[in-house]
Amino acid sequence: MNAPVDFSAIKARQMTAWASGDYAVIGTTLQLVGEQLAEACDLRCDERVLDVAAGNGNATLAAARRGCAVTSTDYVAALLERGAERAHAERLQVSFLPADVEALPFADASFDAVLSTFGVMFAPDHAKSAAEMARVCRPGGRIGLANWTPEGFIGQLFKTLGKHVPPPAGVQPPSLWGVESHLKTLFGDRAAAIEATPRQFNFRYRSAAHFIEVFRTWYGPVHKAFASLPPEGAAALERDLTELLNHLNRAGPDSLVVPSDYLEIVVTRR
């Protein structure tokens, strides 16, 4: 029989990875996704909004800009500090609280909307994460998500990383959150409706080498992957990432523009 998955150990390693580098360097480039998600969820002034696995706060800021009462959570406190800096700069009132999406410290039906942009999808226990988001969302409220798809660029990037640094055994791929059928399974009878809209985000860098340099320095999973490999292994990973980037680049030889598919989801709570 297969041994049970040790989610606590996996989560501890994930926290170390996401705390390495500085995700905010990457995260700020994705702000457009948070704005679009806030509109898709039709957020209203004074609604209570929770951002889970918030990172440096893209959905947090988008909701706060629309007059919502926002609580921003992540299990990496350093990332919340970056979100707090951004909120302070814009004079937005936001509550920041370290919290794990798999064990949210809030009462049932505490929020009108629960959001996550490229965050909850990386929590190891998919079912528990979905159950917790649904639990704290009131009936008739919305759960808004932006999740990378398996076939899109970021899905392929993680598959490339996995060839060189195998993921933990027994853990479902994060990109499954970008598959509508998986979301229907996760939310089940808790959902009155699920609307899924395919979207693209364009990564814009000078070149494949520039992208790899930035992600290798600042993006936790890529940073940790390179750090864990011997020199020849790191060189092989760099070659594979370069090949992937150049294959998907639509900007020609003088720049890098790589479209990455993601799924924008709005779950209406039953």
PDB file of C-alpha atoms in Angstrom:
ATOM      1  CA  MET A   1       0.000   0.000   0.000  1.00  0.00           C
ATOM      2  CA  ASN A   2       1.112   3.543  -0.658  1.00  0.00           C
ATOM      3  CA  ALA A   3       2.300   5.494   2.367  1.00  0.00           C
ATOM      4  CA  PRO A   4       0.140   8.531   3.267  1.00  0.00           C
ATOM      5  CA  VAL A   5       1.388  11.853   1.917  1.00  0.00           C
ATOM      6  CA  ASP A   6       3.113  13.963   4.574  1.00  0.00           C
ATOM      7  CA  PHE A   7       1.548  17.306   3.680  1.00  0.00           C
ATOM      8  CA  SER A   8       3.175  19.036   6.671  1.00  0.00           C
ATOM      9  CA  ALA A   9       6.676  18.163   5.491  1.00  0.00           C
ATOM     10  CA  ILE A  10       5.851  19.153   1.925  1.00  0.00           C
ATOM     11  CA  LYS A  11       4.404  22.455   3.118  1.00  0.00           C
ATOM     12  CA  ALA A  12       7.503  23.195   5.186  1.00  0.00           C
ATOM     13  CA  ARG A  13       9.680  22.742   2.095  1.00  0.00           C
ATOM     14  CA  GLN A  14       7.320  24.888   0.052  1.00  0.00           C
ATOM     15  CA  MET A  15       7.463  27.683   2.607  1.00  0.00           C
ATOM     16  CA  THR A  16      11.242  27.638   2.441  1.00  0.00           C
ATOM     17  CA  ALA A  17      11.130  27.792  -1.350  1.00  0.00           C
ATOM     18  CA  TRP A  18       8.638  30.664  -1.529  1.00  0.00           C
ATOM     19  CA  ALA A  19      10.521  32.583   1.159  1.00  0.00           C
ATOM     20  CA  SER A  20      13.720  32.363  -0.902  1.00  0.00           C
ATOM     21  CA  GLY A  21      14.441  34.965  -3.533  1.00  0.00           C
ATOM     22  CA  ASP A  22      11.777  37.697  -3.551  1.00  0.00           C
ATOM     23  CA  TYR A  23       8.517  36.753  -5.236  1.00  0.00           C
ATOM     24  CA  ALA A  24       7.401  40.387  -5.238  1.00  0.00           C
ATOM     25  CA  VAL A  25       9.840  41.100  -8.077  1.00  0.00           C
ATOM     26  CA  ILE A  26       7.835  38.683 -10.230  1.00  0.00           C
ATOM     27  CA  GLY A  27       4.457  39.205  -8.605  1.00  0.00           C
ATOM     28  CA  THR A  28       4.164  42.916  -9.308  1.00  0.00           C
ATOM     29  CA  THR A  29       4.302  42.214 -13.052  1.00  0.00           C
ATOM     30  CA  LEU A  30       1.075  40.174 -12.687  1.00  0.00           C
ATOM     31  CA  GLN A  31      -1.070  42.977 -11.222  1.00  0.00           C
ATOM     32  CA  LEU A  32      -3.305  43.061 -14.302  1.00  0.00           C
ATOM     33  CA  VAL A  33      -4.565  39.572 -13.418  1.00  0.00           C
ATOM     34  CA  GLY A  34      -5.754  40.756 -10.011  1.00  0.00           C
ATOM     35  CA  GLU A  35      -7.600  43.696 -11.546  1.00  0.00           C
ATOM     36  CA  GLN A  36      -9.351  41.482 -14.088  1.00  0.00           C
ATOM     37  CA  LEU A  37     -10.322  38.982 -11.391  1.00  0.00           C
ATOM     38  CA  ALA A  38     -11.803  41.732  -9.213  1.00  0.00           C
ATOM     39  CA  GLU A  39     -13.977  42.788 -12.150  1.00  0.00           C
ATOM     40  CA  ALA A  40     -14.965  39.203 -12.951  1.00  0.00           C
ATOM     41  CA  CYS A  41     -16.134  38.815  -9.330  1.00  0.00           C
ATOM     42  CA  ASP A  42     -18.013  42.124  -9.578  1.00  0.00           C
ATOM     43  CA  LEU A  43     -16.666  43.281  -6.216  1.00  0.00           C
ATOM     44  CA  ARG A  44     -18.746  45.925  -4.432  1.00  0.00           C
ATOM     45  CA  CYS A  45     -17.737  48.707  -2.076  1.00  0.00           C
ATOM     46  CA  ASP A  46     -17.682  47.584   1.586  1.00  0.00           C
ATOM     47  CA  GLU A  47     -17.821  43.875   0.765  1.00  0.00           C
ATOM     48  CA  ARG A  48     -15.696  41.655   2.996  1.00  0.00           C
ATOM     49  CA  VAL A  49     -12.961  40.106   0.856  1.00  0.00           C
ATOM     50  CA  LEU A  50     -10.341  37.508   1.757  1.00  0.00           C
ATOM     51  CA  ASP A  51      -7.218  37.016  -0.378  1.00  0.00           C
ATOM     52  CA  VAL A  52      -5.626  33.610   0.292  1.00  0.00           C
ATOM     53  CA  ALA A  53      -2.058  32.660  -0.627  1.00  0.00           C
ATOM     54  CA  ALA A  54      -1.932  36.349  -1.458  1.00  0.00           C
ATOM     55  CA  GLY A  55       1.784  36.661  -2.151  1.00  0.00           C
ATOM     56  CA  ASN A  56       2.607  40.339  -2.497  1.00  0.00           C
ATOM     57  CA  GLY A  57      -1.045  41.243  -2.812  1.00  0.00           C
ATOM     58  CA  ASN A  58      -2.208  41.661  -6.402  1.00  0.00           C
ATOM     59  CA  ALA A  59      -5.797  40.590  -5.717  1.00  0.00           C
ATOM     60  CA  THR A  60      -5.601  42.290  -2.321  1.00  0.00           C
ATOM     61  CA  LEU A  61      -4.839  45.671  -3.861  1.00  0.00           C
ATOM     62  CA  ALA A  62      -7.391  45.208  -6.635  1.00  0.00           C
ATOM     63  CA  ALA A  63     -10.146  44.572  -4.078  1.00  0.00           C
ATOM     64  CA  ALA A  64      -9.018  47.427  -1.811  1.00  0.00           C
ATOM     65  CA  ARG A  65      -9.037  49.827  -4.767  1.00  0.00           C
ATOM     66  CA  ARG A  66     -12.721  48.955  -5.188  1.00  0.00           C
ATOM     67  CA  GLY A  67     -13.533  49.966  -1.617  1.00  0.00           C
ATOM     68  CA  CYS A  68     -13.702  46.469  -0.146  1.00  0.00           C
ATOM     69  CA  ALA A  69     -12.772  45.555   3.421  1.00  0.00           C
ATOM     70  CA  VAL A  70      -9.841  43.260   2.622  1.00  0.00           C
ATOM     71  CA  THR A  71      -7.978  40.676   4.673  1.00  0.00           C
ATOM     72  CA  SER A  72      -4.776  39.499   2.975  1.00  0.00           C
ATOM     73  CA  THR A  73      -3.281  36.163   4.038  1.00  0.00           C
ATOM     74  CA  ASP A  74      -0.285  34.009   3.174  1.00  0.00           C
ATOM     75  CA  TYR A  75       1.782  31.456   5.054  1.00  0.00           C
ATOM     76  CA  VAL A  76       4.979  33.370   4.172  1.00  0.00           C
ATOM     77  CA  ALA A  77       5.006  36.491   6.342  1.00  0.00           C
ATOM     78  CA  ALA A  78       7.726  38.177   4.277  1.00  0.00           C
ATOM     79  CA  LEU A  79       5.414  38.218   1.257  1.00  0.00           C
ATOM     80  CA  LEU A  80       2.691  39.919   3.272  1.00  0.00           C
ATOM     81  CA  GLU A  81       5.206  42.609   4.198  1.00  0.00           C
ATOM     82  CA  ARG A  82       5.607  43.422   0.505  1.00  0.00           C
ATOM     83  CA  GLY A  83       1.837  43.653   0.130  1.00  0.00           C
ATOM     84  CA  ALA A  84       1.636  45.934   3.165  1.00  0.00           C
ATOM     85  CA  GLU A  85       4.266  48.230   1.667  1.00  0.00           C
ATOM     86  CA  ARG A  86       2.229  48.532  -1.518  1.00  0.00           C
ATOM     87  CA  ALA A  87      -1.028  49.168   0.353  1.00  0.00           C
ATOM     88  CA  HIS A  88       0.638  51.843   2.491  1.00  0.00           C
ATOM     89  CA  ALA A  89       2.009  53.574  -0.602  1.00  0.00           C
ATOM     90  CA  GLU A  90      -1.519  53.803  -2.027  1.00  0.00           C
ATOM     91  CA  ARG A  91      -3.102  54.700   1.342  1.00  0.00           C
ATOM     92  CA  LEU A  92      -5.319  51.654   1.216  1.00  0.00           C
ATOM     93  CA  GLN A  93      -6.734  50.110   4.394  1.00  0.00           C
ATOM     94  CA  VAL A  94      -5.963  46.385   4.402  1.00  0.00           C
ATOM     95  CA  SER A  95      -5.574  43.818   7.194  1.00  0.00           C
ATOM     96  CA  PHE A  96      -2.583  41.496   6.750  1.00  0.00           C
ATOM     97  CA  LEU A  97      -2.503  38.183   8.605  1.00  0.00           C
ATOM     98  CA  PRO A  98      -0.205  35.137   8.291  1.00  0.00           C
ATOM     99  CA  ALA A  99      -2.480  32.168   7.625  1.00  0.00           C
ATOM    100  CA  ASP A 100      -2.503  28.828   5.850  1.00  0.00           C
ATOM    101  CA  VAL A 101      -5.239  28.360   3.244  1.00  0.00           C
ATOM    102  CA  GLU A 102      -5.609  24.746   4.392  1.00  0.00           C
ATOM    103  CA  ALA A 103      -6.535  25.899   7.932  1.00  0.00           C
ATOM    104  CA  LEU A 104      -8.026  29.395   7.747  1.00  0.00           C
ATOM    105  CA  PRO A 105      -8.545  31.098  11.148  1.00  0.00           C
ATOM    106  CA  PHE A 106     -11.967  32.522  10.301  1.00  0.00           C
ATOM    107  CA  ALA A 107     -15.539  31.601  11.130  1.00  0.00           C
ATOM    108  CA  ASP A 108     -17.885  30.053   8.588  1.00  0.00           C
ATOM    109  CA  ALA A 109     -19.382  32.507   6.067  1.00  0.00           C
ATOM    110  CA  SER A 110     -17.109  35.358   7.184  1.00  0.00           C
ATOM    111  CA  PHE A 111     -16.548  36.819   3.697  1.00  0.00           C
ATOM    112  CA  ASP A 112     -18.535  37.954   0.687  1.00  0.00           C
ATOM    113  CA  ALA A 113     -15.705  36.981  -1.662  1.00  0.00           C
ATOM    114  CA  VAL A 114     -12.569  34.850  -1.418  1.00  0.00           C
ATOM    115  CA  LEU A 115      -9.815  35.437  -3.995  1.00  0.00           C
ATOM    116  CA  SER A 116      -6.507  33.920  -5.048  1.00  0.00           C
ATOM    117  CA  THR A 117      -4.269  34.727  -8.010  1.00  0.00           C
ATOM    118  CA  PHE A 118      -1.726  31.988  -8.749  1.00  0.00           C
ATOM    119  CA  GLY A 119      -1.581  31.215  -5.036  1.00  0.00           C
ATOM    120  CA  VAL A 120      -3.897  28.535  -3.675  1.00  0.00           C
ATOM    121  CA  MET A 121      -3.037  26.321  -6.653  1.00  0.00           C
ATOM    122  CA  PHE A 122       0.359  25.671  -5.053  1.00  0.00           C
ATOM    123  CA  ALA A 123      -1.048  24.440  -1.716  1.00  0.00           C
ATOM    124  CA  PRO A 124      -0.359  20.679  -1.545  1.00  0.00           C
ATOM    125  CA  ASP A 125      -3.778  19.511  -0.330  1.00  0.00           C
ATOM    126  CA  HIS A 126      -6.190  20.585  -3.059  1.00  0.00           C
ATOM    127  CA  ALA A 127      -9.339  19.250  -1.420  1.00  0.00           C
ATOM    128  CA  LYS A 128      -8.682  20.842   1.957  1.00  0.00           C
ATOM    129  CA  SER A 129      -7.830  24.199   0.361  1.00  0.00           C
ATOM    130  CA  ALA A 130     -11.056  24.253  -1.660  1.00  0.00           C
ATOM    131  CA  ALA A 131     -13.097  23.204   1.374  1.00  0.00           C
ATOM    132  CA  GLU A 132     -11.621  25.987   3.509  1.00  0.00           C
ATOM    133  CA  MET A 133     -12.243  28.685   0.894  1.00  0.00           C
ATOM    134  CA  ALA A 134     -15.829  27.492   0.532  1.00  0.00           C
ATOM    135  CA  ARG A 135     -16.320  27.327   4.302  1.00  0.00           C
ATOM    136  CA  VAL A 136     -15.387  30.957   4.941  1.00  0.00           C
ATOM    137  CA  CYS A 137     -17.372  32.274   1.946  1.00  0.00           C
ATOM    138  CA  ARG A 138     -21.018  33.113   2.642  1.00  0.00           C
ATOM    139  CA  PRO A 139     -23.839  31.488   0.676  1.00  0.00           C
ATOM    140  CA  GLY A 140     -24.267  33.457  -2.531  1.00  0.00           C
ATOM    141  CA  GLY A 141     -20.730  34.810  -2.253  1.00  0.00           C
ATOM    142  CA  ARG A 142     -17.997  34.359  -4.833  1.00  0.00           C
ATOM    143  CA  ILE A 143     -14.704  32.496  -4.903  1.00  0.00           C
ATOM    144  CA  GLY A 144     -12.488  34.053  -7.567  1.00  0.00           C
ATOM    145  CA  LEU A 145      -9.350  32.301  -8.806  1.00  0.00           C
ATOM    146  CA  ALA A 146      -6.671  32.766 -11.435  1.00  0.00           C
ATOM    147  CA  ASN A 147      -4.797  29.499 -12.054  1.00  0.00           C
ATOM    148  CA  TRP A 148      -2.156  28.540 -14.601  1.00  0.00           C
ATOM    149  CA  THR A 149      -3.183  25.717 -16.958  1.00  0.00           C
ATOM    150  CA  PRO A 150      -1.189  22.508 -17.553  1.00  0.00           C
ATOM    151  CA  GLU A 151      -0.717  23.271 -21.249  1.00  0.00           C
ATOM    152  CA  GLY A 152       0.256  26.927 -20.841  1.00  0.00           C
ATOM    153  CA  PHE A 153       3.755  28.304 -20.450  1.00  0.00           C
ATOM    154  CA  ILE A 154       3.929  28.206 -16.635  1.00  0.00           C
ATOM    155  CA  GLY A 155       2.460  24.707 -16.629  1.00  0.00           C
ATOM    156  CA  GLN A 156       5.202  23.686 -19.051  1.00  0.00           C
ATOM    157  CA  LEU A 157       7.828  25.511 -16.995  1.00  0.00           C
ATOM    158  CA  PHE A 158       6.922  23.443 -13.927  1.00  0.00           C
ATOM    159  CA  LYS A 159       6.969  20.244 -15.993  1.00  0.00           C
ATOM    160  CA  THR A 160      10.479  21.214 -17.113  1.00  0.00           C
ATOM    161  CA  LEU A 161      11.535  21.833 -13.518  1.00  0.00           C
ATOM    162  CA  GLY A 162      10.047  18.466 -12.577  1.00  0.00           C
ATOM    163  CA  LYS A 163      12.264  16.656 -15.098  1.00  0.00           C
ATOM    164  CA  HIS A 164      15.328  17.942 -13.267  1.00  0.00           C
ATOM    165  CA  VAL A 165      14.008  18.149  -9.676  1.00  0.00           C
ATOM    166  CA  PRO A 166      11.172  15.607  -9.247  1.00  0.00           C
ATOM    167  CA  PRO A 167       8.162  16.902  -7.289  1.00  0.00           C
ATOM    168  CA  PRO A 168       7.066  15.218  -4.022  1.00  0.00           C
ATOM    169  CA  ALA A 169       5.454  11.822  -4.564  1.00  0.00           C
ATOM    170  CA  GLY A 170       1.690  11.662  -4.198  1.00  0.00           C
ATOM    171  CA  VAL A 171       1.024  15.381  -4.576  1.00  0.00           C
ATOM    172  CA  GLN A 172      -1.306  16.524  -7.338  1.00  0.00           C
ATOM    173  CA  PRO A 173       0.216  19.002  -9.822  1.00  0.00           C
ATOM    174  CA  PRO A 174      -0.630  22.651  -9.067  1.00  0.00           C
ATOM    175  CA  SER A 175      -1.727  23.167 -12.679  1.00  0.00           C
ATOM    176  CA  LEU A 176      -4.745  20.879 -12.135  1.00  0.00           C
ATOM    177  CA  TRP A 177      -6.354  23.988 -10.616  1.00  0.00           C
ATOM    178  CA  GLY A 178      -6.369  25.301 -14.183  1.00  0.00           C
ATOM    179  CA  VAL A 179      -8.616  22.418 -15.349  1.00  0.00           C
ATOM    180  CA  GLU A 180     -12.356  23.066 -15.092  1.00  0.00           C
ATOM    181  CA  SER A 181     -13.277  19.442 -14.397  1.00  0.00           C
ATOM    182  CA  HIS A 182     -10.877  19.376 -11.438  1.00  0.00           C
ATOM    183  CA  LEU A 183     -12.465  22.513 -10.008  1.00  0.00           C
ATOM    184  CA  LYS A 184     -15.916  20.939 -10.303  1.00  0.00           C
ATOM    185  CA  THR A 185     -14.627  17.944  -8.378  1.00  0.00           C
ATOM    186  CA  LEU A 186     -13.005  20.120  -5.697  1.00  0.00           C
ATOM    187  CA  PHE A 187     -15.987  22.379  -5.036  1.00  0.00           C
ATOM    188  CA  GLY A 188     -18.726  19.857  -5.792  1.00  0.00           C
ATOM    189  CA  ASP A 189     -22.047  20.576  -4.082  1.00  0.00           C
ATOM    190  CA  ARG A 190     -20.618  23.696  -2.436  1.00  0.00           C
ATOM    191  CA  ALA A 191     -20.838  25.469  -5.804  1.00  0.00           C
ATOM    192  CA  ALA A 192     -24.104  26.797  -7.189  1.00  0.00           C
ATOM    193  CA  ALA A 193     -22.250  27.706 -10.391  1.00  0.00           C
ATOM    194  CA  ILE A 194     -18.704  27.726 -11.766  1.00  0.00           C
ATOM    195  CA  GLU A 195     -17.740  30.127 -14.559  1.00  0.00           C
ATOM    196  CA  ALA A 196     -14.352  29.476 -16.155  1.00  0.00           C
ATOM    197  CA  THR A 197     -12.857  31.891 -18.685  1.00  0.00           C
ATOM    198  CA  PRO A 198      -9.603  31.133 -20.552  1.00  0.00           C
ATOM    199  CA  ARG A 199      -7.187  34.061 -20.450  1.00  0.00           C
ATOM    200  CA  GLN A 200      -3.558  34.816 -21.269  1.00  0.00           C
ATOM    201  CA  PHE A 201      -0.862  36.763 -19.499  1.00  0.00           C
ATOM    202  CA  ASN A 202       2.187  37.910 -21.472  1.00  0.00           C
ATOM    203  CA  PHE A 203       5.591  37.618 -19.819  1.00  0.00           C
ATOM    204  CA  ARG A 204       7.773  40.396 -21.211  1.00  0.00           C
ATOM    205  CA  TYR A 205      11.568  40.257 -20.893  1.00  0.00           C
ATOM    206  CA  ARG A 206      14.586  41.189 -22.982  1.00  0.00           C
ATOM    207  CA  SER A 207      15.476  37.611 -23.870  1.00  0.00           C
ATOM    208  CA  ALA A 208      15.297  34.029 -22.641  1.00  0.00           C
ATOM    209  CA  ALA A 209      18.544  34.627 -20.749  1.00  0.00           C
ATOM    210  CA  HIS A 210      17.035  37.693 -19.052  1.00  0.00           C
ATOM    211  CA  PHE A 211      13.910  35.740 -18.012  1.00  0.00           C
ATOM    212  CA  ILE A 212      16.008  32.912 -16.576  1.00  0.00           C
ATOM    213  CA  GLU A 213      18.250  35.356 -14.725  1.00  0.00           C
ATOM    214  CA  VAL A 214      15.276  37.080 -13.080  1.00  0.00           C
ATOM    215  CA  PHE A 215      13.418  33.877 -12.187  1.00  0.00           C
ATOM    216  CA  ARG A 216      16.571  32.107 -11.037  1.00  0.00           C
ATOM    217  CA  THR A 217      17.313  34.999  -8.687  1.00  0.00           C
ATOM    218  CA  TRP A 218      13.874  35.935  -7.376  1.00  0.00           C
ATOM    219  CA  TYR A 219      11.230  33.237  -8.043  1.00  0.00           C
ATOM    220  CA  GLY A 220      11.367  30.718  -5.196  1.00  0.00           C
ATOM    221  CA  PRO A 221      10.664  27.420  -7.034  1.00  0.00           C
ATOM    222  CA  VAL A 222      13.112  28.218  -9.849  1.00  0.00           C
ATOM    223  CA  HIS A 223      15.664  29.627  -7.413  1.00  0.00           C
ATOM    224  CA  LYS A 224      15.512  26.462  -5.295  1.00  0.00           C
ATOM    225  CA  ALA A 225      15.629  24.155  -8.322  1.00  0.00           C
ATOM    226  CA  PHE A 226      18.850  25.683  -9.609  1.00  0.00           C
ATOM    227  CA  ALA A 227      20.368  25.767  -6.108  1.00  0.00           C
ATOM    228  CA  SER A 228      19.664  22.047  -5.598  1.00  0.00           C
ATOM    229  CA  LEU A 229      21.444  20.930  -8.776  1.00  0.00           C
ATOM    230  CA  PRO A 230      25.150  20.364  -9.428  1.00  0.00           C
ATOM    231  CA  PRO A 231      26.720  22.644 -12.081  1.00  0.00           C
ATOM    232  CA  GLU A 232      26.078  20.255 -14.957  1.00  0.00           C
ATOM    233  CA  GLY A 233      22.476  19.735 -13.837  1.00  0.00           C
ATOM    234  CA  ALA A 234      21.911  23.482 -13.570  1.00  0.00           C
ATOM    235  CA  ALA A 235      23.342  23.935 -17.064  1.00  0.00           C
ATOM    236  CA  ALA A 236      20.981  21.273 -18.432  1.00  0.00           C
ATOM    237  CA  LEU A 237      17.982  22.949 -16.766  1.00  0.00           C
ATOM    238  CA  GLU A 238      19.027  26.300 -18.220  1.00  0.00           C
ATOM    239  CA  ARG A 239      19.235  24.759 -21.704  1.00  0.00           C
ATOM    240  CA  ASP A 240      15.754  23.238 -21.406  1.00  0.00           C
ATOM    241  CA  LEU A 241      14.226  26.491 -20.132  1.00  0.00           C
ATOM    242  CA  THR A 242      15.932  28.442 -22.906  1.00  0.00           C
ATOM    243  CA  GLU A 243      14.527  26.057 -25.493  1.00  0.00           C
ATOM    244  CA  LEU A 244      11.017  26.355 -24.030  1.00  0.00           C
ATOM    245  CA  LEU A 245      11.149  30.153 -23.893  1.00  0.00           C
ATOM    246  CA  ASN A 246      12.490  30.558 -27.400  1.00  0.00           C
ATOM    247  CA  HIS A 247       9.923  28.119 -28.754  1.00  0.00           C
ATOM    248  CA  LEU A 248       7.042  30.127 -27.257  1.00  0.00           C
ATOM    249  CA  ASN A 249       8.472  33.599 -27.866  1.00  0.00           C
ATOM    250  CA  ARG A 250       6.269  35.616 -30.226  1.00  0.00           C
ATOM    251  CA  ALA A 251       8.455  38.767 -30.269  1.00  0.00           C
ATOM    252  CA  GLY A 252      11.218  37.684 -32.625  1.00  0.00           C
ATOM    253  CA  PRO A 253      14.967  37.682 -31.917  1.00  0.00           C
ATOM    254  CA  ASP A 254      15.198  41.147 -30.345  1.00  0.00           C
ATOM    255  CA  SER A 255      12.891  40.696 -27.346  1.00  0.00           C
ATOM    256  CA  LEU A 256      10.864  38.103 -25.400  1.00  0.00           C
ATOM    257  CA  VAL A 257       7.082  38.009 -25.154  1.00  0.00           C
ATOM    258  CA  VAL A 258       5.747  34.653 -23.983  1.00  0.00           C
ATOM    259  CA  PRO A 259       1.975  34.182 -23.626  1.00  0.00           C
ATOM    260  CA  SER A 260       0.922  31.996 -20.699  1.00  0.00           C
ATOM    261  CA  ASP A 261      -2.577  30.537 -20.526  1.00  0.00           C
ATOM    262  CA  TYR A 262      -4.507  30.694 -17.282  1.00  0.00           C
ATOM    263  CA  LEU A 263      -8.064  30.023 -16.198  1.00  0.00           C
ATOM    264  CA  GLU A 264     -10.096  32.773 -14.557  1.00  0.00           C
ATOM    265  CA  ILE A 265     -12.711  31.149 -12.327  1.00  0.00           C
ATOM    266  CA  VAL A 266     -15.690  32.513 -10.435  1.00  0.00           C
ATOM    267  CA  VAL A 267     -17.394  30.006  -8.136  1.00  0.00           C
ATOM    268  CA  THR A 268     -20.761  31.102  -6.740  1.00  0.00           C
ATOM    269  CA  ARG A 269     -21.194  29.641  -3.281  1.00  0.00           C
ATOM    270  CA  ARG A 270     -24.314  27.564  -2.753  1.00  0.00           C
TER     271      ARG A 270
END
